[in-house]
mmCIF file of C-alpha atoms in Angstrom:
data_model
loop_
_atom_site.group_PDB
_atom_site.id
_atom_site.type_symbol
_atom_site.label_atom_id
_atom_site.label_comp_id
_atom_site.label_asym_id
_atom_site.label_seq_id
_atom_site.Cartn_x
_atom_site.Cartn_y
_atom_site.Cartn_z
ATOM 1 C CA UNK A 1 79.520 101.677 88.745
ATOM 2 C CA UNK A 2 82.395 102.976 91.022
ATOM 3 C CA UNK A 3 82.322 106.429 89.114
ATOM 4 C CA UNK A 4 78.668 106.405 89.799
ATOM 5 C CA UNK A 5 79.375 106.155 93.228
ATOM 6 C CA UNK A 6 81.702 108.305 93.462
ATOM 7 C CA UNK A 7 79.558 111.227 91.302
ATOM 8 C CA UNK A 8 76.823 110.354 93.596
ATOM 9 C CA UNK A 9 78.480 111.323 96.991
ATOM 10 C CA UNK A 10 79.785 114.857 95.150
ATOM 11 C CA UNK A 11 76.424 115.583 94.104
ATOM 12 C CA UNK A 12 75.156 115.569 97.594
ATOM 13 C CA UNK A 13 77.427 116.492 100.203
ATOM 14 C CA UNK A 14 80.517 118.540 100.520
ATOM 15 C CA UNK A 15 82.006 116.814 102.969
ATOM 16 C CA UNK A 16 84.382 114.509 101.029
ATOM 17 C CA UNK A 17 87.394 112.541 100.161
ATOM 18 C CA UNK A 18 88.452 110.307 98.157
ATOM 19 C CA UNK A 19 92.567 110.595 98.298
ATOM 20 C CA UNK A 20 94.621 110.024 101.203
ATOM 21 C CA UNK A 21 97.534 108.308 102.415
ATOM 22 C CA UNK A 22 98.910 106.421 105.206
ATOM 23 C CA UNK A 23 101.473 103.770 106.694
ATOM 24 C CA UNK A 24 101.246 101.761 103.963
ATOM 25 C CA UNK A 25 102.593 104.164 101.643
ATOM 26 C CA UNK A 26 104.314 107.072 102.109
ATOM 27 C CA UNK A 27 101.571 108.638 104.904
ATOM 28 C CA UNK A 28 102.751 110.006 108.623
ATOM 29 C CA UNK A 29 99.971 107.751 110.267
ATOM 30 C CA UNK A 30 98.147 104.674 110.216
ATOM 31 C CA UNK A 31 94.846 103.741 108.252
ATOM 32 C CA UNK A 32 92.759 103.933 112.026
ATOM 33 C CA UNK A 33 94.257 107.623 112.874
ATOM 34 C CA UNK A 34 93.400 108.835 109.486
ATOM 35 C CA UNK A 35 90.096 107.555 109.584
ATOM 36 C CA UNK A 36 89.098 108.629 113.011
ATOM 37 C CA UNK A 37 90.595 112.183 112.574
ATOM 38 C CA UNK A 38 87.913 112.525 109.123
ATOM 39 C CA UNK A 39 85.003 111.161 111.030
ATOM 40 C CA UNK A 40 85.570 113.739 113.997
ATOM 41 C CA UNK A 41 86.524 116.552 111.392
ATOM 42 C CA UNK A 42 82.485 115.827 109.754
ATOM 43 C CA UNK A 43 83.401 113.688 106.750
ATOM 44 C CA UNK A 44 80.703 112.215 105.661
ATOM 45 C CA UNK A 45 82.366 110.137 103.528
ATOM 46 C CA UNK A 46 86.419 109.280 102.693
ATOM 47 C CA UNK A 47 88.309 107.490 100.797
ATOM 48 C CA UNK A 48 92.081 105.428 101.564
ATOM 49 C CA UNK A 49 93.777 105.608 98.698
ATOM 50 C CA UNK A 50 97.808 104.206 98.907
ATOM 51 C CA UNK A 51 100.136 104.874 96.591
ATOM 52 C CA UNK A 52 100.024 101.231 95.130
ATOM 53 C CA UNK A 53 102.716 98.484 94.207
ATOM 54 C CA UNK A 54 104.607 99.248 91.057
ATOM 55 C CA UNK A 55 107.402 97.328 89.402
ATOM 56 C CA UNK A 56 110.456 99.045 90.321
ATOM 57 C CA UNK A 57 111.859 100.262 93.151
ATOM 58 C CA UNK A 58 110.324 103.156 95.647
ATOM 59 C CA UNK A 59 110.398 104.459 99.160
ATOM 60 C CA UNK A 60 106.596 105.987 98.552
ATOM 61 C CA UNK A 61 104.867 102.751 97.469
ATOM 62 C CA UNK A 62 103.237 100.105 99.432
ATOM 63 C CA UNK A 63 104.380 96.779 98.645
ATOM 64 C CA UNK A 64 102.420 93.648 97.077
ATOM 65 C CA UNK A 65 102.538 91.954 100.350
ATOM 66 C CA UNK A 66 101.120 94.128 101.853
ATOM 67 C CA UNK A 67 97.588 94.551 99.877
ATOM 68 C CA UNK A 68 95.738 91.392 101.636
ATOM 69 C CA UNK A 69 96.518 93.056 105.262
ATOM 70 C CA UNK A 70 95.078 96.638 103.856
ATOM 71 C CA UNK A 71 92.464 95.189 102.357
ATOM 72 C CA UNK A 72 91.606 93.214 105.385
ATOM 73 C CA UNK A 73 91.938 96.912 107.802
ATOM 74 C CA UNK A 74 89.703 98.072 105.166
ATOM 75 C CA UNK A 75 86.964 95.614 105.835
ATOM 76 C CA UNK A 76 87.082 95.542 109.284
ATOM 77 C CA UNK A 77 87.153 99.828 109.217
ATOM 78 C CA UNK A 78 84.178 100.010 107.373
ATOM 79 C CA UNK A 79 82.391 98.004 109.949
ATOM 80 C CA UNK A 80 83.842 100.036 112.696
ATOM 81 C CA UNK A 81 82.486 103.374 111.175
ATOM 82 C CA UNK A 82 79.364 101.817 109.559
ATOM 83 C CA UNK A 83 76.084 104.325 109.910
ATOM 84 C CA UNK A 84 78.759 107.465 111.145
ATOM 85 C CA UNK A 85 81.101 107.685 107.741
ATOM 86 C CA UNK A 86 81.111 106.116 104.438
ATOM 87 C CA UNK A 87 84.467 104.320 104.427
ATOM 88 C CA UNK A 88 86.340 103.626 100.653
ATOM 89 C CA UNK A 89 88.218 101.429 99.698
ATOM 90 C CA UNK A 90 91.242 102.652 96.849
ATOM 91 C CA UNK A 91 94.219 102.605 95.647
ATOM 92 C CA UNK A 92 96.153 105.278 93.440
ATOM 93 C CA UNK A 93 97.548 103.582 90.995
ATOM 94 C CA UNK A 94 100.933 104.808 89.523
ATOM 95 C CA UNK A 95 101.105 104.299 85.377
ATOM 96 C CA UNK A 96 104.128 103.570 84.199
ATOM 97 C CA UNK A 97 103.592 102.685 80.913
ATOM 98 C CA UNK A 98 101.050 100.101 78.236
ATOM 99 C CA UNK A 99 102.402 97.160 80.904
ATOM 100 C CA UNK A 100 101.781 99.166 84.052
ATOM 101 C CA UNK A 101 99.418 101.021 85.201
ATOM 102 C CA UNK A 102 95.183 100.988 86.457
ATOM 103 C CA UNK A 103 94.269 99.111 83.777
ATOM 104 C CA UNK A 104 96.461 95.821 84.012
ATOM 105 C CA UNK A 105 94.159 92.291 85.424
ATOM 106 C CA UNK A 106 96.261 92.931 88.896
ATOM 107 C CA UNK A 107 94.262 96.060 89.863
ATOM 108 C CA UNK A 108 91.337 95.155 87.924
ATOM 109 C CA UNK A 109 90.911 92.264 90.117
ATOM 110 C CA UNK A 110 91.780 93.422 93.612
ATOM 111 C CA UNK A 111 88.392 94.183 95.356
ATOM 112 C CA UNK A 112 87.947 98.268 95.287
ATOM 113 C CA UNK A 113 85.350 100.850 95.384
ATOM 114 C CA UNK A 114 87.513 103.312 93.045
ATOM 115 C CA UNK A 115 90.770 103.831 91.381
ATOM 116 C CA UNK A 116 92.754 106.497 91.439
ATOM 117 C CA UNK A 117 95.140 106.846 87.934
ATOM 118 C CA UNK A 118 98.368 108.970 88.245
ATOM 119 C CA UNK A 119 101.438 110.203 86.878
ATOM 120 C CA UNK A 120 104.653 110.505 89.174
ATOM 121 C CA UNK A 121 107.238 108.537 86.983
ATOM 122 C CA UNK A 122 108.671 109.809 83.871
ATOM 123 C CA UNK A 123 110.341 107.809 80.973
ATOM 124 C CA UNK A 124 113.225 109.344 80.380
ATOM 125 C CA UNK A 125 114.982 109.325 76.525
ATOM 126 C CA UNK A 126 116.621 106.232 77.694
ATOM 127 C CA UNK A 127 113.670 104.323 78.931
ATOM 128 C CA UNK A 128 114.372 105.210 82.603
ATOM 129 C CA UNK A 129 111.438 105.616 84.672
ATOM 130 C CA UNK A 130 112.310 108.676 86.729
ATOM 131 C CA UNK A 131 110.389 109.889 90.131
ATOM 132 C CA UNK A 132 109.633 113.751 88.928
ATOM 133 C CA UNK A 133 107.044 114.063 92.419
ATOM 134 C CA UNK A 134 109.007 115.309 95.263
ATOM 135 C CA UNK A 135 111.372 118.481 95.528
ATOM 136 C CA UNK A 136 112.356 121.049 92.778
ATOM 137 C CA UNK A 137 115.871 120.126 93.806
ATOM 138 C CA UNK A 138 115.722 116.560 93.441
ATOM 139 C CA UNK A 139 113.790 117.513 89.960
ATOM 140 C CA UNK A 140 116.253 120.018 88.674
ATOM 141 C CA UNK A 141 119.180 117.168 89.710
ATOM 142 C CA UNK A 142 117.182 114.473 87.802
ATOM 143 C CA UNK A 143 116.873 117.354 84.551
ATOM 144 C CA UNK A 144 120.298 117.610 84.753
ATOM 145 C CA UNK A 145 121.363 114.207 84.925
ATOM 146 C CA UNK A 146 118.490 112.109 83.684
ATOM 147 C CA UNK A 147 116.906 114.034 81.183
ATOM 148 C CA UNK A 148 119.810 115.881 79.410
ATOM 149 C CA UNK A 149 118.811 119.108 80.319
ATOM 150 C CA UNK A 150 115.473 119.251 78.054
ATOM 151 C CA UNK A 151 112.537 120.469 80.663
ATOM 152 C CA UNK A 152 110.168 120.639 77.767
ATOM 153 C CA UNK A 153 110.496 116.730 76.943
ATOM 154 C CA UNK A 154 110.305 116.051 80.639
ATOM 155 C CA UNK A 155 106.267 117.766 80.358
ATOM 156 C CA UNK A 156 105.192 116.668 77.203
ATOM 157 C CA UNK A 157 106.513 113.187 78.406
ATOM 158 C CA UNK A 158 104.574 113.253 81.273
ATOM 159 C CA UNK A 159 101.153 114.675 79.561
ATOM 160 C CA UNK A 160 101.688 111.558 77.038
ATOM 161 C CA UNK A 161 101.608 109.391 79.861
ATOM 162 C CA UNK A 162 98.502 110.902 81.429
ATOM 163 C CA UNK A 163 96.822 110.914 78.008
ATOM 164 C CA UNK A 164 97.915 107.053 77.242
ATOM 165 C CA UNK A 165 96.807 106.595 80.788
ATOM 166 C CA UNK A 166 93.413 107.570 80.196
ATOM 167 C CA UNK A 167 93.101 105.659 76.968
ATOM 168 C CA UNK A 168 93.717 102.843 78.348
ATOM 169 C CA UNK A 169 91.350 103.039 81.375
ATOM 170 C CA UNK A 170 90.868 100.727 84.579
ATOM 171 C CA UNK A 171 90.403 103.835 86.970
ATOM 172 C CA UNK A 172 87.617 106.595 87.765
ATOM 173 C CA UNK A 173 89.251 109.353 89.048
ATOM 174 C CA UNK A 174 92.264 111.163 87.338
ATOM 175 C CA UNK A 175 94.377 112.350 89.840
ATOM 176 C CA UNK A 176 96.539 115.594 90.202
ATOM 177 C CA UNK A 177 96.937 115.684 86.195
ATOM 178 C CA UNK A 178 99.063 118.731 86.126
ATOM 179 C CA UNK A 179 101.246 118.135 88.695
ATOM 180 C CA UNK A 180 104.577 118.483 87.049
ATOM 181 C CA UNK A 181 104.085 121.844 86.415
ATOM 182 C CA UNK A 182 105.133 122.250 90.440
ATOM 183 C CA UNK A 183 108.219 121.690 89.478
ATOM 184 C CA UNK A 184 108.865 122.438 86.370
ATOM 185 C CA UNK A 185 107.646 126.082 86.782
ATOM 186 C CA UNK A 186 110.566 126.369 89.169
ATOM 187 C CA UNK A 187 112.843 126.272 86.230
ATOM 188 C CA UNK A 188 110.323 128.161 83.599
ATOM 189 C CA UNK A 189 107.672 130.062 84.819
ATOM 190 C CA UNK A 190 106.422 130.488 81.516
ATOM 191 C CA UNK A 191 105.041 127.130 80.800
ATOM 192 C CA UNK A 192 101.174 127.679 81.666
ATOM 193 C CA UNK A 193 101.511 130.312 79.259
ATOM 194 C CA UNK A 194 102.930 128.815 76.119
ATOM 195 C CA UNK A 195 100.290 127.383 73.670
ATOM 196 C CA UNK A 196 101.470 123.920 73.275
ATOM 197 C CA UNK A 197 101.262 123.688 77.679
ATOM 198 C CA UNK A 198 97.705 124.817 77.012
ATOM 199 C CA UNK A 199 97.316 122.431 74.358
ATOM 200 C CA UNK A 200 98.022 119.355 75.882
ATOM 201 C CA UNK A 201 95.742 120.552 79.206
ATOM 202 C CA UNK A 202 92.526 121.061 76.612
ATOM 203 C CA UNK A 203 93.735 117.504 75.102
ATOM 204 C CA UNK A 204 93.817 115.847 78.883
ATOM 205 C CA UNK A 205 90.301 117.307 79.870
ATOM 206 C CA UNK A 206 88.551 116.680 76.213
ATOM 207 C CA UNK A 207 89.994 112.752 77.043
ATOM 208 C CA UNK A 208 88.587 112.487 80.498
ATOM 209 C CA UNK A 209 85.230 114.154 79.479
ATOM 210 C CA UNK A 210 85.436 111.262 77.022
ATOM 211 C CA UNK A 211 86.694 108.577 78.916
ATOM 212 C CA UNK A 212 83.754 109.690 81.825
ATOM 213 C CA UNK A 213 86.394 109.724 84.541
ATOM 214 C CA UNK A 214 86.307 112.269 87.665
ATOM 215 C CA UNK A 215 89.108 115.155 87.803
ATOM 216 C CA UNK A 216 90.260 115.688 90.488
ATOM 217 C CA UNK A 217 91.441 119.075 92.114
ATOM 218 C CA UNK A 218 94.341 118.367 94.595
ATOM 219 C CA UNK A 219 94.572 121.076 97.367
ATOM 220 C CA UNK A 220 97.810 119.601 99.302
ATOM 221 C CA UNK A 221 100.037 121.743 97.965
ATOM 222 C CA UNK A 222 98.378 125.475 98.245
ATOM 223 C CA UNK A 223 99.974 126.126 101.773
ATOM 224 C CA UNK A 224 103.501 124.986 100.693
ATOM 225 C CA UNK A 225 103.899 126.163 96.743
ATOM 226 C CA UNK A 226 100.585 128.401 96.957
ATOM 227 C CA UNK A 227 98.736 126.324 93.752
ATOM 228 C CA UNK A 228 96.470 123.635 93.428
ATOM 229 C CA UNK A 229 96.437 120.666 90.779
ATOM 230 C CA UNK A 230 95.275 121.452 88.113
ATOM 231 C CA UNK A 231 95.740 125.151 88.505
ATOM 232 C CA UNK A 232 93.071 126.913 89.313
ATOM 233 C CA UNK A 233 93.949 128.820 85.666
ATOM 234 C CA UNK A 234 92.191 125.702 83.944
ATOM 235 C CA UNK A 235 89.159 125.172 86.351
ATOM 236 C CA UNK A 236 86.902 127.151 83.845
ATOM 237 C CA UNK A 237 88.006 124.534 81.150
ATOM 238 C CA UNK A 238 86.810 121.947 83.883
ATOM 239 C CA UNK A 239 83.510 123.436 83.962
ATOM 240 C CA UNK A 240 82.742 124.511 80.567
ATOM 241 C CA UNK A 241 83.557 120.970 79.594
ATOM 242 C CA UNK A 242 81.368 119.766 81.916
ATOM 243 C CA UNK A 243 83.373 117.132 83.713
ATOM 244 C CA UNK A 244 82.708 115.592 86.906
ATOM 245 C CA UNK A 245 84.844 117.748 89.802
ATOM 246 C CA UNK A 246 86.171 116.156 93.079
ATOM 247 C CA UNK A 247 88.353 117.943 95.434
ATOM 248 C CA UNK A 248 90.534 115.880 97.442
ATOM 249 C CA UNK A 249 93.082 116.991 100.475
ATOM 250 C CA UNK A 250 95.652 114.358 99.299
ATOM 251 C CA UNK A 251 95.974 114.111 103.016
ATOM 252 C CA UNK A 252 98.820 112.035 104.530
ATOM 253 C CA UNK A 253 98.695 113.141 108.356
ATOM 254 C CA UNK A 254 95.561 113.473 110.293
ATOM 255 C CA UNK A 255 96.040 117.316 110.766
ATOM 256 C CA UNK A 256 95.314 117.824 107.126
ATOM 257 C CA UNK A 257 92.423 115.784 106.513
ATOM 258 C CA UNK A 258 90.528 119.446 104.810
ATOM 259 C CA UNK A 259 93.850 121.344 103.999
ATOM 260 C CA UNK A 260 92.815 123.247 101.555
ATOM 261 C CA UNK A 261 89.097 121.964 100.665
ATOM 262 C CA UNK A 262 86.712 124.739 101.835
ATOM 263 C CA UNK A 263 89.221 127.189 99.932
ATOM 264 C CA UNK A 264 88.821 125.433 97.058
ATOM 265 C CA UNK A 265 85.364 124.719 96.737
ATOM 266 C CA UNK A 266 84.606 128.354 97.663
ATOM 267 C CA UNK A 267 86.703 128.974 94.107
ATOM 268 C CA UNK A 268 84.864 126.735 92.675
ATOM 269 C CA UNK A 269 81.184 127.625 93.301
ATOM 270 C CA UNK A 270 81.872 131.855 92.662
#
């Protein structure tokens, strides 16, 4: 039902989003400012989304304690802006692993309009969860020291994960699926074109197609690294596949609420 609603608002209005970020996460403003800066920017609809509790330590994720008082600014949001936006209530949900991730009771249970299912942590060859979202410098430090060096296990690592991650479910929209490659193009900038980085992009889209989730196309980063994720390289895959599209800002300040969004759905529709 939630990917029906979410396939529903695509099909009939532009003016969309269903990933963004705030105070409880790692966000530069509070639910309330986000909100109010989407409604006054012409969203007719938008979607919270916080980076949600996980099981080991991080600086980006909200905390468990913290749910009941989101979900309670949720409730009391969507009343506020009842009959001038369509307010939604998410979370993205970080996989970690078969123990962790969208599809465990704890998420299934908390009362949400959507999931969002992503990949930020790696496993590394010693069963380290590592953080490979953030700067190519913090990435290229964790290569060197957490990964022994090997950039192509890093990838096919994470790709696993997002492939495992849709097997096992619990969420309707895939977020940023190809996101590693921001930083691991820094240190090869041949990746896209090998075959087996092409491969496991046909396997991830063939899976969601299958598993009837939304893909998303994450526009946050084309002002500061000049892509979007997935790259704009695979969009005809997207397409020809026939998969439901949703382009999301990512947005985590209220200046950015459509960073990127008319650019890409201009791409899109040519």
């Amino acid at each position: 039902m939630s990917v029906d609603l979410l396939t529903g608002i695509i099909g009939r209005t532009d003016h969309y989003n269903f990933h963004s970020h705030s105070q409880y996460c790692d966000g530069k403003a509070t639910v309330a400012e986000i909100v109010e800066a989407a409604c006054r920017n012409g969203f007719e609809a938008w979607g919270v989304s916080p980076h949600s509790p996980i099981c080991i330590p991080s600086p980006c994720n909200m905390t468990k304690e913290s749910v009941p008082e989101y979900l309670d600014e949720m409730y009391r949001l969507k009343g506020e802006y009842e009959g001038k936006m369509q307010l939604l209530t998410a979370l993205e949900v970080d996989f970690l692993g078969r123990d962790f991730g969208p599809h465990i009771d704890y998420f299934q249970n908390l009362p949400l309009d959507y999931r969002i299912g992503s990949v930020h942590f790696v496993t590394n060859q010693d069963g380290v969860p590592l953080d490979c979202d953030g700067s190519a410098e913090r990435f290229a430090h964790y290569l060197k020291d957490g990964y022994y060096g090997d950039l192509r296990y890093v990838v096919e690592k994470y790709f696993e994960q997002v492939l495992t991650m849709l097997e096992l479910g619990g969420f309707e929209l895939l977020g940023h699926f190809d996101k590693i490659i921001g930083n691991a193009c820094t240190l090869d900038k041949t990746l896209e074109e090998q075959g087996w980085y092409e491969a496991f992009i046909r396997d991830v889209v063939k899976e969601a197609k299958y598993r009837g989730v939304v893909i998303e196309i994450n526009t946050k980063a084309i002002e500061t690294r000049g892509r979007f994720y997935p790259s704009q390289r695979w969009w005809p895959l997207l397409q020809q596949a026939g998969v439901t599209i949703a382009v999301n800002s990512d947005c985590h300040h209220p200046d950015l609420t459509d960073l990127g969004r008319s650019t890409a759905l201009s791409l899109l529709k040519s």
